[in-house]
XYZ file of C-alpha atoms in Angstrom:
774
model
C -54.864 -0.484 34.110
C -54.986 1.056 30.621
C -52.440 3.660 31.674
C -50.048 0.962 32.943
C -50.345 -1.053 29.710
C -49.795 2.065 27.613
C -46.693 2.898 29.665
C -45.285 -0.606 29.175
C -45.886 -0.408 25.412
C -44.207 3.022 25.292
C -41.184 1.742 27.206
C -40.951 -1.286 24.895
C -41.058 0.912 21.790
C -38.355 3.150 23.184
C -36.185 0.170 24.091
C -36.551 -1.321 20.623
C -35.307 1.828 18.852
C -31.686 1.377 17.773
C -29.286 4.280 18.133
C -27.352 4.560 14.862
C -24.096 6.351 14.099
C -22.578 6.592 10.629
C -18.895 5.951 10.044
C -17.259 7.071 6.803
C -13.798 5.985 5.591
C -12.315 8.206 2.865
C -9.619 5.965 1.401
C -7.186 6.199 -1.495
C -9.403 4.595 -4.121
C -12.894 4.980 -2.700
C -15.015 6.354 0.114
C -17.105 3.930 2.181
C -19.978 4.514 4.629
C -21.481 2.141 7.159
C -24.151 2.384 9.848
C -23.383 1.020 13.321
C -25.352 0.301 16.453
C -24.003 3.117 18.645
C -24.336 1.032 21.806
C -22.750 -2.263 20.686
C -20.692 -1.448 17.573
C -22.529 -4.011 15.471
C -23.021 -3.205 11.782
C -26.604 -2.322 10.871
C -27.539 -2.833 7.232
C -24.600 -2.949 4.835
C -21.696 -0.701 3.974
C -21.700 1.208 0.696
C -18.713 2.499 -1.282
C -18.110 4.893 -4.155
C -14.895 4.947 -6.160
C -12.938 7.936 -7.412
C -9.977 8.371 -9.704
C -6.352 9.161 -8.994
C -4.435 11.112 -11.635
C -0.665 10.744 -12.066
C 0.582 13.739 -14.118
C 4.208 12.580 -13.736
C 5.967 9.567 -12.199
C 5.753 9.797 -8.423
C 2.943 12.389 -8.527
C -0.616 11.613 -7.447
C -3.620 13.947 -7.491
C -7.373 13.746 -6.905
C -10.319 16.038 -7.623
C -12.008 17.159 -4.359
C -15.380 17.243 -6.139
C -15.055 13.461 -6.534
C -14.718 13.106 -2.756
C -17.902 15.067 -2.137
C -19.915 13.269 -4.795
C -18.610 9.920 -3.568
C -19.528 10.802 0.022
C -23.117 11.433 -1.037
C -23.380 8.151 -2.918
C -21.795 6.155 -0.082
C -23.925 7.619 2.721
C -27.170 7.436 0.778
C -26.288 3.868 -0.219
C -25.643 2.822 3.390
C -28.891 4.458 4.538
C -30.843 2.581 1.884
C -29.825 -0.738 3.476
C -31.456 0.171 6.799
C -34.920 -0.662 5.481
C -36.281 -3.663 7.317
C -33.778 -3.438 10.192
C -36.331 -2.088 12.689
C -36.830 1.332 14.257
C -33.714 3.441 14.487
C -32.559 6.925 15.381
C -29.505 8.390 13.663
C -27.389 10.226 16.220
C -24.330 11.462 14.329
C -21.739 11.011 11.606
C -17.929 10.887 11.737
C -15.440 10.731 8.866
C -11.827 9.607 8.567
C -9.752 10.281 5.459
C -6.324 9.682 4.004
C -3.748 11.777 5.834
C -1.690 14.514 4.136
C -3.882 14.794 1.039
C -3.245 18.526 0.754
C -5.470 21.218 -0.777
C -5.092 24.906 -1.642
C -8.384 26.845 -1.392
C -9.262 30.365 -2.538
C -11.074 33.027 -0.503
C -14.391 31.239 -1.124
C -12.906 27.927 0.012
C -12.967 26.550 -3.529
C -10.013 24.376 -4.647
C -7.383 26.191 -6.728
C -5.911 22.936 -8.048
C -6.324 19.180 -7.575
C -5.161 17.878 -4.214
C -1.661 16.531 -3.657
C -2.571 13.010 -2.553
C -0.849 11.471 0.459
C 1.277 9.184 -1.735
C 2.538 12.053 -3.913
C 6.347 12.116 -3.730
C 7.131 15.326 -5.636
C 8.219 17.082 -2.427
C 11.040 14.602 -1.700
C 13.723 17.288 -2.359
C 11.938 19.615 0.083
C 12.248 17.063 2.907
C 16.032 17.373 2.826
C 15.788 21.161 2.511
C 13.718 21.249 5.687
C 16.315 19.218 7.596
C 19.147 21.387 6.253
C 17.459 24.762 6.801
C 15.734 24.077 10.112
C 17.953 21.533 11.836
C 17.631 21.896 15.580
C 14.093 23.262 15.481
C 12.093 21.638 18.313
C 9.205 20.752 15.989
C 11.456 18.361 14.035
C 12.127 16.201 17.078
C 9.212 13.943 16.030
C 11.385 12.935 13.042
C 13.954 10.683 14.715
C 14.716 13.283 17.401
C 15.572 15.781 14.675
C 17.833 13.505 12.630
C 15.081 12.593 10.162
C 13.934 11.326 7.868
C 10.941 13.508 7.033
C 8.427 11.903 4.717
C 7.465 13.618 1.480
C 3.889 12.749 2.425
C 3.764 15.310 5.251
C 2.098 18.718 5.223
C 5.226 20.891 5.604
C 7.206 19.576 2.584
C 4.098 19.616 0.393
C 3.414 23.225 1.385
C 7.025 24.180 0.660
C 6.778 22.537 -2.762
C 3.659 24.584 -3.578
C 5.358 27.808 -2.527
C 8.484 27.087 -4.581
C 6.911 25.553 -7.688
C 3.427 27.056 -7.999
C 3.758 30.600 -6.628
C 0.536 31.733 -8.311
C -1.416 29.031 -6.483
C 0.421 29.714 -3.240
C -0.209 33.464 -3.352
C -3.889 32.957 -4.212
C -4.417 30.370 -1.475
C -6.299 31.707 1.522
C -6.372 28.214 2.985
C -4.011 25.226 2.949
C -5.760 22.203 4.405
C -6.414 18.464 4.062
C -9.080 16.161 2.647
C -10.427 15.817 6.217
C -10.800 19.569 6.716
C -12.389 20.154 3.305
C -15.066 17.466 3.733
C -15.957 18.669 7.223
C -16.225 22.225 5.862
C -18.617 21.057 3.143
C -20.692 19.288 5.800
C -20.824 22.005 8.459
C -19.616 25.299 6.972
C -16.868 25.328 9.627
C -13.207 25.170 8.616
C -11.131 23.373 11.229
C -8.261 20.919 11.488
C -8.154 17.558 13.261
C -5.721 17.722 16.165
C -4.622 14.155 15.341
C -3.619 15.113 11.777
C -1.860 18.214 13.078
C 0.071 16.313 15.747
C 1.096 13.324 13.614
C 1.820 14.943 10.237
C 1.910 18.763 10.525
C 4.688 19.195 13.127
C 2.118 20.731 15.520
C 1.655 20.039 19.235
C -1.557 18.012 19.322
C -2.552 19.197 22.783
C -1.627 22.879 22.659
C -3.094 23.352 19.162
C -6.592 22.957 20.619
C -6.131 26.515 21.887
C -6.502 28.994 19.034
C -3.120 30.156 17.759
C -1.173 27.801 20.043
C 0.917 24.741 19.292
C 2.001 25.932 15.833
C 5.660 25.547 14.753
C 6.143 29.245 13.932
C 9.931 29.083 14.220
C 10.018 26.222 11.683
C 7.953 28.184 9.165
C 10.179 31.238 9.686
C 13.383 29.256 9.065
C 11.868 27.842 5.860
C 10.899 31.289 4.608
C 7.167 30.589 4.644
C 5.868 32.232 7.806
C 2.598 32.858 5.961
C 1.763 29.129 6.163
C 0.667 29.662 9.767
C -2.155 31.952 8.616
C -3.119 29.742 5.677
C -3.654 26.582 7.749
C -6.986 26.331 9.647
C -6.985 28.568 12.699
C -9.250 26.246 14.696
C -8.258 22.730 15.734
C -10.776 20.205 17.092
C -10.026 16.890 18.781
C -11.326 13.636 17.358
C -14.812 12.814 18.598
C -15.735 16.431 19.372
C -18.652 18.138 17.540
C -17.981 20.516 14.656
C -20.118 23.635 14.600
C -23.874 23.088 14.623
C -23.734 19.890 12.605
C -24.991 19.392 9.055
C -25.968 22.454 7.078
C -29.278 22.402 5.244
C -27.478 21.883 1.915
C -25.368 18.978 3.240
C -28.331 17.376 4.993
C -30.378 17.418 1.796
C -27.440 16.010 -0.159
C -26.977 13.098 2.272
C -30.665 12.449 3.083
C -29.984 13.187 6.749
C -31.524 15.608 9.295
C -30.403 19.231 9.405
C -27.992 19.884 12.295
C -27.235 16.179 12.715
C -24.009 16.222 14.791
C -20.799 15.906 12.783
C -17.991 14.583 14.957
C -14.335 15.258 14.201
C -12.429 12.373 12.683
C -8.805 12.080 11.594
C -6.269 10.011 9.650
C -7.605 6.614 8.577
C -4.773 4.603 10.147
C -4.982 6.394 13.485
C -8.777 6.300 13.643
C -8.213 2.599 12.998
C -6.203 2.450 16.239
C -9.380 3.428 18.067
C -11.376 0.855 16.086
C -8.955 -1.798 17.339
C -9.250 -0.599 20.920
C -5.687 0.714 21.032
C -6.404 3.644 23.377
C -4.775 2.458 26.589
C -1.214 3.129 27.711
C 1.153 0.354 26.665
C -0.997 -1.019 23.844
C 0.694 -1.395 20.478
C -1.342 -1.472 17.278
C 0.400 -3.549 14.598
C -1.021 -3.131 11.084
C 0.292 -5.895 8.809
C 0.252 -6.318 5.050
C 3.074 -5.943 2.545
C 4.762 -3.961 5.330
C 4.347 -3.529 9.113
C 3.292 -0.322 10.914
C 3.701 -0.165 14.718
C 1.820 2.481 16.736
C 2.200 2.372 20.517
C 0.088 4.421 22.923
C 2.320 5.959 25.573
C 2.115 8.228 28.598
C 5.429 9.805 27.606
C 5.849 12.305 24.755
C 9.597 11.647 24.593
C 11.457 11.507 21.277
C 14.451 9.492 20.156
C 16.493 8.562 17.129
C 15.087 5.498 15.396
C 11.385 6.204 15.937
C 8.732 8.610 14.649
C 7.065 10.662 17.362
C 6.055 10.522 20.063
C 3.197 12.728 18.924
C 1.840 14.690 21.852
C -1.959 14.761 22.052
C -2.557 12.047 19.451
C -4.612 10.191 18.546
C -6.610 11.862 21.376
C -5.689 14.921 23.469
C -5.008 12.898 26.634
C -2.820 10.368 24.794
C 0.495 10.224 22.931
C 1.700 7.659 20.441
C 4.946 6.774 18.730
C 5.550 4.934 15.448
C 7.874 2.307 14.098
C 7.851 0.523 10.760
C 9.190 -2.332 8.620
C 9.293 -1.834 4.847
C 8.921 -5.432 3.690
C 7.120 -8.158 5.618
C 4.194 -9.856 3.881
C 5.837 -9.023 0.559
C 8.801 -11.220 1.569
C 6.613 -14.266 2.015
C 4.977 -13.648 -1.353
C 8.467 -13.354 -2.884
C 9.645 -16.564 -1.229
C 6.645 -18.520 -2.487
C 6.509 -17.144 -6.023
C 10.157 -16.393 -6.790
C 12.502 -18.314 -4.504
C 10.375 -21.465 -4.545
C 9.666 -21.208 -8.289
C 5.914 -20.579 -8.159
C 5.341 -23.314 -5.642
C 1.976 -25.028 -6.070
C 1.800 -25.400 -2.300
C -0.554 -22.973 -0.585
C 0.534 -20.578 2.159
C -1.218 -22.865 4.629
C 0.769 -25.893 3.409
C 4.044 -23.970 3.586
C 3.175 -22.889 7.136
C 2.315 -26.481 8.073
C 5.727 -27.701 6.891
C 7.532 -24.830 8.643
C 5.709 -25.557 11.897
C 7.519 -28.905 12.031
C 10.906 -27.153 12.028
C 12.411 -26.279 15.404
C 12.824 -22.597 16.408
C 15.895 -21.097 14.786
C 15.273 -22.829 11.442
C 18.215 -25.165 11.725
C 20.768 -22.375 12.080
C 19.359 -20.345 9.176
C 18.996 -16.590 9.756
C 17.173 -14.196 7.425
C 17.114 -10.399 7.233
C 13.714 -8.977 6.282
C 15.028 -5.595 5.080
C 14.468 -6.344 1.370
C 13.184 -2.805 0.696
C 15.372 -0.961 3.170
C 15.020 -0.394 6.888
C 12.603 2.125 8.425
C 13.112 1.757 12.186
C 14.885 1.431 14.563
C 17.695 2.019 12.047
C 16.707 4.164 9.076
C 18.690 2.812 6.132
C 17.229 2.893 2.600
C 20.209 0.877 1.314
C 19.605 -2.071 3.646
C 18.745 -5.286 1.831
C 17.567 -8.782 2.677
C 19.766 -11.813 3.273
C 19.785 -15.531 4.094
C 22.779 -16.577 6.191
C 23.852 -20.020 7.289
C 22.564 -21.989 4.313
C 23.656 -25.612 4.060
C 22.744 -28.464 1.759
C 20.549 -29.892 4.499
C 18.185 -26.911 4.516
C 14.780 -27.350 2.880
C 11.981 -25.061 1.744
C 10.436 -25.430 5.184
C 13.627 -24.125 6.847
C 13.752 -21.119 4.505
C 10.028 -20.398 4.932
C 10.310 -20.487 8.717
C 13.470 -18.354 8.670
C 11.663 -15.691 6.656
C 8.679 -15.762 9.021
C 11.034 -15.493 11.982
C 12.975 -12.616 10.394
C 9.866 -10.444 10.183
C 9.108 -11.129 13.842
C 12.717 -10.382 14.818
C 12.342 -7.066 12.985
C 9.127 -6.375 14.882
C 10.953 -7.061 18.133
C 13.709 -4.644 17.091
C 11.073 -1.983 16.425
C 9.314 -2.546 19.759
C 12.673 -2.415 21.566
C 13.518 0.814 19.760
C 10.214 2.261 20.915
C 10.802 0.992 24.458
C 14.289 2.534 24.542
C 12.649 5.874 23.796
C 10.307 5.407 26.742
C 7.394 3.781 24.906
C 7.090 0.272 26.306
C 4.179 -1.931 25.215
C 2.631 -4.771 27.198
C 0.608 -6.365 24.391
C 0.200 -6.168 20.621
C -3.173 -5.647 18.932
C -2.624 -7.066 15.460
C -4.653 -6.558 12.280
C -4.170 -7.381 8.603
C -2.651 -10.262 6.661
C -0.777 -11.962 9.507
C -4.119 -12.864 11.119
C -4.557 -15.488 8.379
C -1.552 -17.474 9.658
C -1.805 -19.137 13.106
C 1.914 -19.997 12.946
C 2.946 -16.425 12.198
C 0.683 -15.067 14.941
C 2.337 -17.400 17.447
C 5.811 -16.434 16.200
C 5.002 -12.752 16.720
C 4.054 -13.569 20.323
C 7.012 -15.890 21.005
C 9.691 -13.664 19.471
C 8.493 -10.327 20.855
C 7.548 -11.903 24.191
C 4.231 -10.016 24.080
C 0.653 -11.319 23.993
C -0.951 -10.823 20.562
C -4.610 -9.776 20.338
C -6.829 -10.200 17.251
C -10.147 -8.300 17.056
C -13.379 -9.243 15.306
C -13.609 -6.141 13.127
C -12.464 -6.262 9.506
C -12.618 -2.480 9.031
C -11.044 -0.744 12.010
C -11.248 2.841 10.611
C -15.028 2.588 10.088
C -15.557 1.186 13.583
C -13.204 3.855 14.932
C -15.448 6.526 13.399
C -18.481 4.868 14.988
C -16.787 4.895 18.403
C -15.901 8.593 18.065
C -19.466 9.426 17.001
C -21.017 7.404 19.822
C -18.982 9.301 22.413
C -19.470 12.676 20.750
C -23.249 12.233 20.810
C -23.399 11.065 24.419
C -24.203 7.387 23.857
C -21.004 6.495 25.735
C -19.303 8.668 28.333
C -15.723 8.162 27.128
C -13.650 6.627 24.352
C -12.428 3.989 26.780
C -15.992 3.044 27.752
C -17.055 2.915 24.106
C -14.091 0.706 23.189
C -15.017 -1.781 25.920
C -18.604 -1.898 24.630
C -17.984 -1.827 20.851
C -14.628 -3.578 20.214
C -14.578 -7.335 20.581
C -11.560 -9.630 20.811
C -11.747 -12.929 18.965
C -8.318 -14.323 19.799
C -5.503 -13.852 22.325
C -2.159 -15.574 21.658
C 0.183 -15.831 24.635
C 3.949 -16.342 24.206
C 5.120 -19.866 24.981
C 7.627 -19.366 27.849
C 10.178 -21.934 26.629
C 10.094 -20.800 22.990
C 10.140 -17.151 24.038
C 13.368 -17.674 26.004
C 14.923 -19.632 23.147
C 13.993 -16.937 20.638
C 15.339 -14.245 22.941
C 18.730 -15.965 22.905
C 18.594 -16.419 19.117
C 17.637 -12.777 18.611
C 20.517 -11.442 20.702
C 23.155 -13.864 19.399
C 22.218 -13.903 15.691
C 19.691 -11.453 14.232
C 20.760 -8.430 16.289
C 24.395 -8.987 15.242
C 23.840 -9.810 11.570
C 22.300 -6.518 10.437
C 25.120 -4.188 11.555
C 27.714 -6.712 10.380
C 26.456 -6.829 6.795
C 25.532 -3.121 6.514
C 28.851 -2.003 4.906
C 28.565 -4.787 2.333
C 24.950 -3.883 1.544
C 25.905 -0.252 1.036
C 28.715 -1.271 -1.321
C 26.308 -3.486 -3.264
C 23.799 -0.647 -3.427
C 26.381 1.715 -4.864
C 27.235 -0.814 -7.583
C 23.748 -2.068 -8.263
C 21.601 1.034 -8.728
C 18.146 0.503 -10.243
C 17.535 -1.284 -13.539
C 20.040 -2.616 -15.990
C 20.233 0.677 -17.822
C 21.907 -0.790 -20.879
C 23.781 -3.800 -19.443
C 23.109 -7.543 -19.207
C 20.063 -7.577 -21.462
C 17.718 -10.542 -21.089
C 16.437 -11.714 -24.470
C 13.004 -13.358 -24.540
C 11.946 -14.888 -27.887
C 8.295 -14.333 -28.797
C 6.801 -17.656 -29.836
C 4.120 -15.724 -31.713
C 6.640 -15.426 -34.578
C 7.744 -19.063 -34.471
C 6.590 -21.970 -36.635
C 3.533 -23.163 -34.693
C 3.478 -26.484 -36.520
C 6.861 -27.345 -34.955
C 6.483 -25.650 -31.598
C 8.494 -28.196 -29.602
C 11.399 -27.897 -32.034
C 11.206 -24.084 -31.954
C 11.361 -24.122 -28.170
C 14.452 -26.368 -28.301
C 16.124 -23.946 -30.735
C 15.529 -21.101 -28.279
C 16.971 -23.065 -25.375
C 19.986 -24.075 -27.440
C 20.547 -20.366 -28.116
C 20.970 -19.876 -24.361
C 17.775 -17.984 -23.550
C 16.205 -18.316 -20.109
C 12.832 -16.759 -20.898
C 10.111 -17.474 -23.446
C 7.273 -15.097 -24.313
C 3.875 -16.545 -25.241
C 1.145 -14.207 -26.534
C -2.426 -15.310 -25.799
C -5.169 -13.630 -27.895
C -8.886 -14.451 -27.608
C -10.212 -12.667 -30.706
C -12.307 -10.387 -28.476
C -9.901 -7.936 -26.844
C -8.546 -7.389 -30.333
C -11.708 -7.854 -32.428
C -10.237 -9.855 -35.281
C -10.692 -13.491 -36.336
C -6.932 -13.548 -36.923
C -6.215 -12.567 -33.302
C -6.668 -16.088 -31.946
C -3.617 -17.921 -30.651
C -2.713 -20.370 -27.929
C -4.712 -21.782 -25.054
C -3.828 -23.686 -21.869
C -3.164 -26.915 -23.795
C -0.410 -25.317 -25.890
C 1.136 -23.791 -22.777
C 1.054 -27.174 -21.072
C 2.637 -28.843 -24.110
C 5.399 -26.219 -24.193
C 6.124 -26.871 -20.531
C 6.073 -30.656 -21.062
C 8.517 -30.377 -23.960
C 11.182 -29.206 -21.490
C 13.481 -31.532 -19.609
C 13.430 -31.189 -15.786
C 16.642 -29.117 -15.869
C 15.262 -26.897 -18.638
C 11.962 -26.461 -16.789
C 13.812 -25.169 -13.744
C 15.773 -22.652 -15.816
C 13.072 -21.348 -18.158
C 10.687 -18.534 -17.248
C 7.488 -18.945 -19.253
C 5.820 -15.532 -19.590
C 2.203 -15.423 -20.797
C 1.068 -12.123 -22.289
C -2.708 -12.320 -21.838
C -4.167 -10.021 -24.501
C -7.691 -11.124 -23.633
C -10.970 -9.524 -22.639
C -11.516 -11.358 -19.336
C -8.110 -12.448 -18.025
C -9.618 -13.519 -14.692
C -11.113 -16.573 -16.422
C -7.685 -17.891 -17.390
C -5.763 -17.638 -14.108
C -6.277 -21.149 -12.727
C -6.050 -22.847 -16.123
C -2.741 -21.160 -16.979
C -1.328 -21.838 -13.525
C -2.129 -25.541 -13.918
C -0.651 -25.479 -17.435
C 2.723 -24.423 -16.002
C 2.975 -20.676 -16.651
C 5.627 -18.821 -14.679
C 4.286 -15.295 -15.112
C 0.791 -14.080 -16.019
C 0.968 -10.669 -17.755
C -2.412 -8.979 -18.188
C -3.392 -5.880 -20.154
C -4.145 -2.764 -18.119
C -6.616 -1.727 -20.813
C -8.720 -4.849 -20.107
C -9.407 -3.654 -16.551
C -12.885 -2.134 -16.794
C -12.770 -0.679 -13.266
C -9.113 0.304 -13.376
C -7.103 -0.120 -10.183
C -9.633 -2.178 -8.223
C -9.971 -4.814 -10.972
C -6.201 -4.859 -11.510
C -5.440 -5.300 -7.805
C -7.996 -8.088 -7.423
C -6.594 -9.888 -10.470
C -2.998 -9.435 -9.286
C -3.850 -10.993 -5.926
C -5.559 -13.931 -7.650
C -2.539 -14.480 -9.894
C -0.135 -14.444 -6.951
C -2.359 -16.787 -4.943
C -2.417 -19.169 -7.921
C 1.379 -19.379 -7.657
C 2.357 -17.279 -10.685
C 4.348 -14.072 -10.888
C 2.314 -10.979 -11.727
C 2.945 -8.828 -14.806
C 1.096 -5.834 -16.235
C 1.200 -4.716 -19.881
C 0.417 -1.258 -21.238
C -0.317 -0.203 -24.822
C 1.807 2.473 -26.540
C -0.901 5.105 -25.875
C -1.372 4.331 -22.157
C 0.428 6.681 -19.738
C 2.809 5.086 -17.263
C 1.075 7.040 -14.499
C -2.034 4.863 -14.845
C -0.308 1.799 -13.407
C 1.773 3.425 -10.653
C -0.828 2.827 -7.894
C -0.734 -0.878 -8.724
C 3.076 -0.902 -8.650
C 2.924 0.661 -5.175
C 1.293 -2.564 -3.923
C 4.507 -4.540 -4.641
C 2.644 -7.414 -6.277
C 3.819 -6.747 -9.839
C 7.171 -8.274 -10.798
C 7.261 -7.055 -14.407
C 5.878 -4.228 -16.529
C 5.488 -5.028 -20.246
C 5.782 -1.798 -22.228
C 4.354 -2.460 -25.691
C 6.306 -0.604 -28.353
C 3.848 -1.697 -31.058
C 0.079 -2.089 -31.016
C -0.977 -5.483 -29.645
C -1.451 -7.990 -32.431
C 0.859 -9.887 -34.755
C 4.562 -9.422 -35.336
C 6.470 -7.422 -37.901
C 5.272 -3.951 -36.796
C 7.460 -0.861 -36.695
C 8.881 0.246 -33.351
C 7.200 3.388 -31.937
C 9.891 5.777 -30.681
C 7.539 7.547 -28.248
C 7.683 4.599 -25.844
C 11.314 5.456 -25.014
C 10.022 8.328 -22.880
C 7.676 5.946 -21.054
C 10.475 3.457 -20.379
C 12.627 6.254 -18.973
C 9.754 7.523 -16.761
C 9.104 4.032 -15.459
C 12.798 3.375 -14.737
C 13.182 6.694 -12.914
C 10.090 6.056 -10.798
C 11.409 2.598 -9.949
C 14.748 3.996 -8.794
C 13.264 6.886 -6.809
C 10.785 4.633 -5.032
C 13.166 1.679 -4.710
C 10.794 -0.841 -6.253
C 11.867 -4.267 -7.479
C 10.126 -4.982 -10.790
C 11.524 -5.670 -14.252
C 10.834 -3.555 -17.337
C 10.149 -5.586 -20.471
C 9.841 -4.003 -23.925
C 7.780 -5.916 -26.463
C 7.565 -5.229 -30.211
C 9.768 -4.009 -33.023
C 12.987 -5.092 -31.312
C 16.007 -5.439 -33.591
C 19.698 -4.538 -33.524
C 18.852 -0.851 -34.070
C 16.163 -0.459 -31.392
C 17.727 -2.725 -28.747
C 20.374 -0.219 -27.550
C 17.766 2.570 -27.393
C 15.385 0.719 -25.085
C 18.190 -0.579 -22.867
C 19.602 2.912 -22.486
C 16.119 4.121 -21.491
C 16.093 1.583 -18.632
C 14.705 -1.725 -19.922
C 15.758 -5.108 -18.530
C 14.144 -7.604 -20.932
C 13.763 -7.430 -24.722
C 11.058 -9.479 -26.439
C 11.992 -10.196 -30.036
C 10.039 -12.300 -32.501
C 10.486 -11.606 -36.205
C 14.142 -10.569 -35.767
C 15.040 -13.879 -34.112
C 12.891 -16.447 -35.887
C 13.593 -15.007 -39.354
C 17.271 -14.291 -38.743
C 19.285 -15.595 -41.724
C 21.915 -17.095 -39.419
C 19.532 -18.586 -36.883
C 18.135 -17.741 -33.447
C 21.435 -18.163 -31.583
C 23.182 -15.582 -33.772
C 20.218 -13.232 -33.451
C 20.308 -13.494 -29.655
C 24.019 -12.706 -29.543
C 23.569 -9.728 -31.888
C 20.852 -8.260 -29.690
C 22.883 -8.746 -26.517
C 25.938 -7.167 -28.120
C 24.017 -4.167 -29.433
C 22.107 -3.747 -26.157
C 25.314 -3.552 -24.141
C 26.671 -0.886 -26.457
């Protein structure tokens, strides 16, 4: 009897022990770790993250220190482990890591970095992408780039390697290894240098299936044509599929560093986005993973490795050796809706939900209104960087609701075009697994289903890459027998949206008769506009914005009227709190003054005037709602007030946009332009305020050194095809105006020159415009 009871207790104890796997997501700004129940995929404890810095030596360049990755990994894993206390008995089975893809490193003979990594977003190798197409056109390895027609992204391994060889020969010649973030971290964990077959297939021009055999699947003919045959021997010689064990697991040093057991299995991971496909359950033929945000990324799992113009891929042996996937993309999707709300609708106080509710009452087709979503160019199925957005069919009967619905529909039409492009290449999908911002809009989810004609699936998980790592680790350690089995056990669907048959047929007719015909019809016009338009104003059509800091505060309403009479369309209001600039004299306006300025305008004037607030304050977050309610058009915050850099700035920018104001960022004369480029990449910022004097009161001398910064910012904007304005603030007069406009500015803020002009503000405005044009 005692033996039986003891056996029951032993079985109970075994059953109550939770199998744990650790997923790690090495992102652009931070690295995050989380513990998962290896059987069910449920989070155990809490996730833990550690931030690291990105350095921008020049516009368009982005670098990180690999030591920061390693230190951050330790903090994140130890932090996640610390949250397991009190969660019951557990047994840690393995760890798997995903990272950013194409963050490239050069290592010496001891596998130590020779230089900072070239981060995935680094664009310095853009010239090399065209060289590769010119020098190696027809090479079979390039078929994954639009069937050999391109484009090739500057993010990829081959152009970055070519840049290193051409521009840093001393680094190139000293490099025994060229590898990625993924490979370096796994080496530090296990002592084994190997590549992820998913990275190699999707971004290295390798064959993801053949490369699993040592020395196979490498594009040797491509390297030979580019004059860098030695790259083949510098890249890792071993390639391991995602979910497979690396070496003997954690070394003693790594185990001690992470507070984990020696020889704990380390399972191969891969690129964050493609590990995320697994976390969303997109591992079955015909499933399309749609990642939504400012843009759309489409990844369809396919049994065919066929290639075609107008798609990227198909990548053979990716994300897993027995699979293939192909890519499509839309450059501007969620960013269009943000633009419509904040720009086209004049900072509408209506929420996204209210705008959706009004649009839902409009019939399909938006009353004959058709939009093109290609505001930032077209990725696929037609690659055209000069493509632009449009609204066609406008009448006086159309309302905001019609325009809002037309924009929503245009994104879904573009998604249909991408899925049809993929299908034409042999990569048909039967349903769409959707993640990201669109999941917040029931109307937009339904439109994606109705217009594409495909069911749309939404999963429970909010961090697909982390769950993807957990799935890979659970299979690699034997908890589940296959990826497919693990997905069925660990990925849960929370919503399935079926196309409405009647609306789907109606939208199919509208797509074929309108949207599909509009884009090719307007393409020649868009190209002509692009040739004329270029980037910034570059010395023409200067916008003059009077700084009310230099006005007579006792007669503010009258001063505002003088500015409007002078023909200006923008007013600049500096807000100081006496803390950010520690001076009792650095105290200016608050929400009441802003509200009174707005109320002093007639309805027609209010519609025409942009009211910019330059928030030179210590905690700008506290002012967002108050200034939005006071009637501000744009909320410009100081980069230097962001204690945690990018993360604080991004959070604040989102809050500003959600409050219905345009987002602006201001930088002091000493702050490098490179500091704010990651924020500009997010396409939330509509204006960059380059201070040409130290923040404070008017009358200061213009600092010539900012001309270089303006030029850097304008060049980066043109190269990356971003749509923000460059404002120069401080020391503007008839001598400095032409200099800053020539450097690339769009808006000139002038205070003392205008309000103390002997002939009045109107004459001062005309003088500045005249000088700026010259």
